[in-house]
């Protein structure tokens, strides 16, 4: 037994009450490999990795630690670019498994901060709980893949994934916010609504992201028979130049977007998003709530097969191939006007988006209300950017 493990045992037994300070384990200064430092770390410790290129298959199990580049200490983005965790093999083959696996027994949040994950089958494969913060993912198959557990995925850049930027399967819940997801061969985010009947709802929040130039959908919701205990919220995202739909639902486990829509009955809140220059805006289900969105310049349809118990409040439509394609929605609440957006989706002078939205939406006796701190002025703006007023 090491001195440290003996000390921890004494603390657990009550013989000793002194706190153990979190340690910083440095690679390669103190440990020759990242995995050896992870193995030596205890709960609350930090494994700090110096700039370099590392080809290891990493596993985090049984403890919650911080795995970080120098970015976590300095805030220098150069550390992210120059601390590279490589997938594949030494002969140049891509794939060959995940670069980092987070096991199911990681039950309190671990953190992964400030790396470039490149050319793995998965950059990070999640089965436990983890926060994935301020990383770059380049040319992985699925950059982050959640098969269960929970993830906070924030402030990352996803580039040229060979399949999806983020893949959510099984009983996964996630907060995905402030990321840039672009150039995926298939979808920016693929969310499979696998069977789940747990008492605690699985909450998926997708907020403040940019989805650009993906070869499939920006966000794809893959439906399966029956209703699951999930809630999905898409809020203040920018979708631009995605090849199929910005937000697309598919039926019966189909991963290929066939533009047929779905009977998806899980509640999907679609609030304050901006969708421009895609083929389709929203290809829908039957329990969608649409409020304060801007959908402009879609080649085919802004909204296709959104109906059932779906409900819409104020939304803006402009210069779409058609606004509604086989939709069962009240259309008189939609605004037709030029949103006057600049290249960053910000409303310009005289834009009808400014204070043009609604702070609440009533539906069959229930009210959805946006918190007052979420907008400036007398009402929310339409679209993903809230104009700051003096």
CSV table of N, CA and C in Angstrom, one decimal, residues 166-273:
chain,number,residue,atom,x,y,z
A,166,UNK,N,-21.4,15.1,-33.1
A,166,UNK,CA,-21.8,14.6,-31.7
A,166,UNK,C,-22.9,13.5,-32.0
A,167,UNK,N,-22.8,12.4,-31.3
A,167,UNK,CA,-23.7,11.3,-31.5
A,167,UNK,C,-24.2,10.9,-30.1
A,168,UNK,N,-25.6,11.0,-29.9
A,168,UNK,CA,-26.2,10.7,-28.6
A,168,UNK,C,-27.0,9.4,-28.8
A,169,UNK,N,-26.7,8.4,-28.0
A,169,UNK,CA,-27.4,7.1,-28.1
A,169,UNK,C,-27.8,6.7,-26.7
A,170,UNK,N,-28.6,5.6,-26.6
A,170,UNK,CA,-29.0,5.0,-25.3
A,170,UNK,C,-29.6,6.0,-24.4
A,171,UNK,N,-29.4,5.8,-23.1
A,171,UNK,CA,-30.0,6.6,-22.0
A,171,UNK,C,-29.0,7.8,-21.7
A,172,UNK,N,-28.8,8.6,-22.7
A,172,UNK,CA,-27.9,9.8,-22.5
A,172,UNK,C,-28.6,11.1,-22.3
A,173,UNK,N,-28.1,11.9,-21.4
A,173,UNK,CA,-28.6,13.3,-21.3
A,173,UNK,C,-27.4,14.2,-21.4
A,174,UNK,N,-27.7,15.4,-21.9
A,174,UNK,CA,-26.5,16.3,-22.3
A,174,UNK,C,-27.0,17.7,-22.3
A,175,UNK,N,-26.0,18.6,-22.0
A,175,UNK,CA,-26.0,20.0,-22.3
A,175,UNK,C,-25.0,20.3,-23.4
A,176,UNK,N,-25.4,20.7,-24.6
A,176,UNK,CA,-24.5,21.0,-25.7
A,176,UNK,C,-24.6,22.4,-26.0
A,177,UNK,N,-23.6,23.2,-25.7
A,177,UNK,CA,-23.7,24.7,-25.9
A,177,UNK,C,-22.4,25.3,-26.3
A,178,UNK,N,-22.6,26.4,-27.1
A,178,UNK,CA,-21.5,27.3,-27.5
A,178,UNK,C,-20.4,26.6,-28.2
A,179,UNK,N,-20.8,25.6,-29.1
A,179,UNK,CA,-19.9,24.9,-29.9
A,179,UNK,C,-20.0,25.3,-31.4
A,180,UNK,N,-19.0,25.1,-32.2
A,180,UNK,CA,-19.1,25.3,-33.6
A,180,UNK,C,-18.9,23.9,-34.2
A,181,UNK,N,-19.9,23.4,-35.0
A,181,UNK,CA,-19.9,22.1,-35.6
A,181,UNK,C,-20.1,22.3,-37.1
A,182,UNK,N,-19.0,22.0,-37.8
A,182,UNK,CA,-19.1,22.3,-39.2
A,182,UNK,C,-18.4,21.2,-40.1
A,183,UNK,N,-18.9,21.0,-41.3
A,183,UNK,CA,-18.2,20.2,-42.2
A,183,UNK,C,-18.3,18.7,-41.9
A,184,UNK,N,-19.3,18.3,-41.1
A,184,UNK,CA,-19.4,16.8,-40.8
A,184,UNK,C,-19.9,16.2,-42.1
A,185,UNK,N,-19.4,15.0,-42.4
A,185,UNK,CA,-19.9,14.3,-43.6
A,185,UNK,C,-21.4,14.0,-43.5
A,186,UNK,N,-21.9,13.7,-42.3
A,186,UNK,CA,-23.3,13.4,-42.1
A,186,UNK,C,-23.9,14.5,-41.2
A,187,UNK,N,-24.3,14.3,-40.0
A,187,UNK,CA,-25.0,15.3,-39.2
A,187,UNK,C,-24.1,16.0,-38.2
A,188,UNK,N,-24.5,17.2,-37.9
A,188,UNK,CA,-23.8,17.9,-36.8
A,188,UNK,C,-24.0,17.2,-35.5
A,189,UNK,N,-25.3,17.0,-35.1
A,189,UNK,CA,-25.6,16.2,-34.0
A,189,UNK,C,-26.7,15.1,-34.4
A,190,UNK,N,-26.4,13.9,-34.1
A,190,UNK,CA,-27.4,12.8,-34.3
A,190,UNK,C,-27.9,12.3,-33.0
A,191,UNK,N,-29.2,12.4,-32.7
A,191,UNK,CA,-29.8,12.0,-31.5
A,191,UNK,C,-30.8,10.9,-31.7
A,192,UNK,N,-30.4,9.7,-31.2
A,192,UNK,CA,-31.3,8.6,-31.4
A,192,UNK,C,-32.2,8.5,-30.1
A,193,UNK,N,-33.5,8.4,-30.3
A,193,UNK,CA,-34.4,8.3,-29.2
A,193,UNK,C,-34.7,6.9,-28.8
A,194,UNK,N,-33.6,6.2,-28.4
A,194,UNK,CA,-33.7,4.8,-28.0
A,194,UNK,C,-34.7,4.6,-26.9
A,195,UNK,N,-35.2,3.4,-26.7
A,195,UNK,CA,-36.2,3.1,-25.7
A,195,UNK,C,-35.6,3.5,-24.3
A,196,UNK,N,-36.4,4.2,-23.5
A,196,UNK,CA,-36.0,4.6,-22.2
A,196,UNK,C,-37.3,4.9,-21.4
A,197,UNK,N,-37.4,4.2,-20.2
A,197,UNK,CA,-38.6,4.3,-19.4
A,197,UNK,C,-38.3,4.7,-18.0
A,198,UNK,N,-37.1,5.3,-17.8
A,198,UNK,CA,-36.7,5.7,-16.4
A,198,UNK,C,-37.6,6.7,-15.8
A,199,UNK,N,-37.7,6.8,-14.5
A,199,UNK,CA,-38.5,7.8,-13.8
A,199,UNK,C,-38.0,9.2,-14.0
A,200,UNK,N,-36.6,9.4,-14.1
A,200,UNK,CA,-36.0,10.7,-14.3
A,200,UNK,C,-36.0,11.0,-15.8
A,201,UNK,N,-36.6,12.1,-16.2
A,201,UNK,CA,-36.5,12.4,-17.7
A,201,UNK,C,-35.1,12.7,-18.1
A,202,UNK,N,-34.8,12.2,-19.3
A,202,UNK,CA,-33.5,12.6,-20.0
A,202,UNK,C,-33.7,13.9,-20.6
A,203,UNK,N,-32.9,14.9,-20.2
A,203,UNK,CA,-33.0,16.3,-20.7
A,203,UNK,C,-31.8,16.5,-21.7
A,204,UNK,N,-32.1,16.9,-22.9
A,204,UNK,CA,-31.1,17.2,-23.9
A,204,UNK,C,-31.3,18.7,-24.2
A,205,UNK,N,-30.3,19.5,-23.9
A,205,UNK,CA,-30.3,21.0,-24.2
A,205,UNK,C,-29.3,21.2,-25.2
A,206,UNK,N,-29.7,21.8,-26.4
A,206,UNK,CA,-28.7,22.2,-27.5
A,206,UNK,C,-28.9,23.7,-27.7
A,207,UNK,N,-27.9,24.4,-27.2
A,207,UNK,CA,-28.1,25.9,-27.1
A,207,UNK,C,-26.8,26.6,-27.5
A,208,UNK,N,-27.0,27.7,-28.3
A,208,UNK,CA,-25.9,28.6,-28.6
A,208,UNK,C,-24.9,28.1,-29.5
A,209,UNK,N,-25.2,27.1,-30.3
A,209,UNK,CA,-24.2,26.5,-31.2
A,209,UNK,C,-24.3,27.0,-32.6
A,210,UNK,N,-23.3,26.8,-33.4
A,210,UNK,CA,-23.3,27.1,-34.8
A,210,UNK,C,-23.1,25.8,-35.6
A,211,UNK,N,-24.1,25.5,-36.5
A,211,UNK,CA,-24.1,24.3,-37.3
A,211,UNK,C,-23.9,24.8,-38.8
A,212,UNK,N,-22.8,24.5,-39.4
A,212,UNK,CA,-22.5,25.1,-40.7
A,212,UNK,C,-21.9,24.0,-41.6
A,213,UNK,N,-22.5,23.9,-42.8
A,213,UNK,CA,-21.9,23.1,-43.9
A,213,UNK,C,-21.8,21.6,-43.6
A,214,UNK,N,-22.8,21.1,-42.8
A,214,UNK,CA,-22.8,19.7,-42.6
A,214,UNK,C,-23.5,19.0,-43.7
A,215,UNK,N,-23.0,17.8,-44.0
A,215,UNK,CA,-23.5,17.0,-45.2
A,215,UNK,C,-24.9,16.4,-45.1
A,216,UNK,N,-25.4,16.3,-43.8
A,216,UNK,CA,-26.7,15.8,-43.6
A,216,UNK,C,-27.5,16.9,-42.9
A,217,UNK,N,-28.1,16.6,-41.7
A,217,UNK,CA,-28.8,17.6,-41.0
A,217,UNK,C,-27.9,18.3,-40.0
A,218,UNK,N,-28.3,19.6,-39.6
A,218,UNK,CA,-27.6,20.2,-38.5
A,218,UNK,C,-27.8,19.4,-37.3
A,219,UNK,N,-29.1,19.1,-36.9
A,219,UNK,CA,-29.5,18.3,-35.8
A,219,UNK,C,-30.5,17.3,-36.4
A,220,UNK,N,-30.2,16.0,-36.2
A,220,UNK,CA,-31.2,14.9,-36.6
A,220,UNK,C,-31.7,14.2,-35.4
A,221,UNK,N,-33.0,14.1,-35.3
A,221,UNK,CA,-33.8,13.4,-34.3
A,221,UNK,C,-34.3,12.1,-34.8
A,222,UNK,N,-33.8,11.0,-34.4
A,222,UNK,CA,-34.1,9.7,-35.0
A,222,UNK,C,-35.1,9.0,-34.0
A,223,UNK,N,-36.3,8.9,-34.5
A,223,UNK,CA,-37.4,8.4,-33.7
A,223,UNK,C,-37.5,6.8,-33.8
A,224,UNK,N,-38.0,6.3,-32.7
A,224,UNK,CA,-38.3,4.8,-32.6
A,224,UNK,C,-39.7,4.7,-32.1
A,225,UNK,N,-40.3,3.5,-32.3
A,225,UNK,CA,-41.7,3.3,-31.8
A,225,UNK,C,-41.9,3.6,-30.3
A,226,UNK,N,-43.0,4.2,-29.9
A,226,UNK,CA,-43.3,4.5,-28.6
A,226,UNK,C,-42.7,5.8,-28.1
A,227,UNK,N,-43.2,6.2,-27.0
A,227,UNK,CA,-42.8,7.5,-26.4
A,227,UNK,C,-41.8,7.2,-25.3
A,228,UNK,N,-40.8,8.0,-25.2
A,228,UNK,CA,-39.8,7.9,-24.2
A,228,UNK,C,-39.8,9.1,-23.3
A,229,UNK,N,-39.2,9.0,-22.1
A,229,UNK,CA,-39.2,10.0,-21.1
A,229,UNK,C,-38.0,11.0,-21.4
A,230,UNK,N,-38.2,11.8,-22.4
A,230,UNK,CA,-37.2,12.7,-22.8
A,230,UNK,C,-37.8,14.1,-23.1
A,231,UNK,N,-37.0,15.1,-22.8
A,231,UNK,CA,-37.3,16.5,-23.3
A,231,UNK,C,-36.1,17.0,-24.1
A,232,UNK,N,-36.4,17.7,-25.1
A,232,UNK,CA,-35.4,18.2,-26.0
A,232,UNK,C,-35.6,19.7,-26.2
A,233,UNK,N,-34.6,20.5,-26.0
A,233,UNK,CA,-34.7,21.9,-26.2
A,233,UNK,C,-33.6,22.4,-27.1
A,234,UNK,N,-33.9,23.0,-28.2
A,234,UNK,CA,-33.0,23.7,-29.1
A,234,UNK,C,-33.2,25.2,-29.1
A,235,UNK,N,-32.2,25.9,-28.6
A,235,UNK,CA,-32.4,27.3,-28.3
A,235,UNK,C,-31.2,28.1,-28.7
A,236,UNK,N,-31.4,29.2,-29.5
A,236,UNK,CA,-30.4,30.2,-29.9
A,236,UNK,C,-29.3,29.6,-30.6
A,237,UNK,N,-29.6,28.7,-31.5
A,237,UNK,CA,-28.6,28.1,-32.4
A,237,UNK,C,-28.6,28.8,-33.8
A,238,UNK,N,-27.5,28.8,-34.4
A,238,UNK,CA,-27.4,29.3,-35.8
A,238,UNK,C,-27.2,28.1,-36.7
A,239,UNK,N,-28.1,27.9,-37.7
A,239,UNK,CA,-27.9,26.9,-38.7
A,239,UNK,C,-27.7,27.5,-40.1
A,240,UNK,N,-26.6,27.2,-40.8
A,240,UNK,CA,-26.4,27.8,-42.1
A,240,UNK,C,-25.8,26.8,-43.0
A,241,UNK,N,-26.3,26.7,-44.2
A,241,UNK,CA,-25.7,25.9,-45.3
A,241,UNK,C,-25.6,24.4,-45.0
A,242,UNK,N,-26.5,23.9,-44.2
A,242,UNK,CA,-26.6,22.4,-44.0
A,242,UNK,C,-27.3,21.8,-45.2
A,243,UNK,N,-26.7,20.6,-45.7
A,243,UNK,CA,-27.1,20.1,-47.0
A,243,UNK,C,-28.6,19.6,-47.0
A,244,UNK,N,-29.1,19.1,-45.9
A,244,UNK,CA,-30.4,18.5,-45.9
A,244,UNK,C,-31.4,19.4,-45.1
A,245,UNK,N,-31.5,19.2,-43.8
A,245,UNK,CA,-32.3,20.0,-43.0
A,245,UNK,C,-31.5,20.6,-41.9
A,246,UNK,N,-32.0,21.8,-41.4
A,246,UNK,CA,-31.3,22.4,-40.2
A,246,UNK,C,-31.7,21.5,-39.0
A,247,UNK,N,-33.0,21.2,-38.8
A,247,UNK,CA,-33.5,20.3,-37.8
A,247,UNK,C,-34.4,19.3,-38.5
A,248,UNK,N,-34.0,18.0,-38.4
A,248,UNK,CA,-34.8,17.0,-39.1
A,248,UNK,C,-35.1,15.8,-38.3
A,249,UNK,N,-36.4,15.4,-38.3
A,249,UNK,CA,-36.8,14.2,-37.6
A,249,UNK,C,-37.0,13.1,-38.6
A,250,UNK,N,-36.5,11.9,-38.3
A,250,UNK,CA,-36.7,10.7,-39.1
A,250,UNK,C,-37.4,9.6,-38.3
A,251,UNK,N,-38.1,8.7,-39.0
A,251,UNK,CA,-38.9,7.7,-38.4
A,251,UNK,C,-38.2,6.3,-38.4
A,252,UNK,N,-38.6,5.5,-37.4
A,252,UNK,CA,-38.3,4.1,-37.4
A,252,UNK,C,-36.8,3.8,-37.4
A,253,UNK,N,-36.1,4.6,-36.7
A,253,UNK,CA,-34.6,4.3,-36.6
A,253,UNK,C,-33.8,4.6,-37.8
A,254,UNK,N,-34.4,5.3,-38.8
A,254,UNK,CA,-33.7,5.6,-40.0
A,254,UNK,C,-32.7,6.8,-39.8
A,255,UNK,N,-31.5,6.5,-40.2
A,255,UNK,CA,-30.4,7.5,-40.0
A,255,UNK,C,-30.2,8.3,-41.3
A,256,UNK,N,-30.8,7.9,-42.4
A,256,UNK,CA,-30.7,8.7,-43.6
A,256,UNK,C,-31.9,9.6,-43.7
A,257,UNK,N,-31.7,10.8,-43.9
A,257,UNK,CA,-32.8,11.8,-44.0
A,257,UNK,C,-33.6,11.5,-45.3
A,258,UNK,N,-34.8,11.1,-45.2
A,258,UNK,CA,-35.6,10.9,-46.4
A,258,UNK,C,-36.7,11.9,-46.6
A,259,UNK,N,-36.7,13.0,-45.8
A,259,UNK,CA,-37.6,14.1,-45.9
A,259,UNK,C,-39.1,13.8,-45.7
A,260,UNK,N,-39.4,12.6,-45.1
A,260,UNK,CA,-40.7,12.1,-44.8
A,260,UNK,C,-41.3,12.6,-43.5
A,261,UNK,N,-40.4,13.1,-42.6
A,261,UNK,CA,-40.9,13.5,-41.3
A,261,UNK,C,-41.1,12.3,-40.4
A,262,UNK,N,-41.7,12.5,-39.2
A,262,UNK,CA,-41.8,11.4,-38.2
A,262,UNK,C,-43.0,11.7,-37.4
A,263,UNK,N,-43.5,10.6,-36.7
A,263,UNK,CA,-44.6,10.8,-35.7
A,263,UNK,C,-44.0,11.0,-34.4
A,264,UNK,N,-42.8,11.5,-34.3
A,264,UNK,CA,-42.1,11.7,-33.0
A,264,UNK,C,-43.0,12.5,-32.1
A,265,UNK,N,-43.2,11.9,-30.9
A,265,UNK,CA,-44.2,12.5,-29.9
A,265,UNK,C,-43.5,13.0,-28.6
A,266,UNK,N,-42.2,12.9,-28.5
A,266,UNK,CA,-41.5,13.5,-27.4
A,266,UNK,C,-41.5,15.0,-27.6
A,267,UNK,N,-41.6,15.8,-26.6
A,267,UNK,CA,-41.7,17.3,-26.7
A,267,UNK,C,-40.3,17.8,-27.2
A,268,UNK,N,-40.4,18.6,-28.2
A,268,UNK,CA,-39.2,19.3,-28.8
A,268,UNK,C,-39.4,20.8,-28.8
A,269,UNK,N,-38.7,21.5,-28.0
A,269,UNK,CA,-38.9,23.0,-27.9
A,269,UNK,C,-37.8,23.6,-28.9
A,270,UNK,N,-38.3,24.4,-29.8
A,270,UNK,CA,-37.4,25.0,-30.8
A,270,UNK,C,-37.6,26.5,-30.7
A,271,UNK,N,-36.6,27.2,-30.0
A,271,UNK,CA,-36.8,28.5,-29.5
A,271,UNK,C,-35.7,29.4,-30.0
A,272,UNK,N,-36.0,30.5,-30.6
A,272,UNK,CA,-35.0,31.6,-30.9
A,272,UNK,C,-33.8,31.0,-31.7
A,273,UNK,N,-34.1,30.2,-32.7
A,273,UNK,CA,-33.0,29.8,-33.6
A,273,UNK,C,-33.0,30.6,-34.9
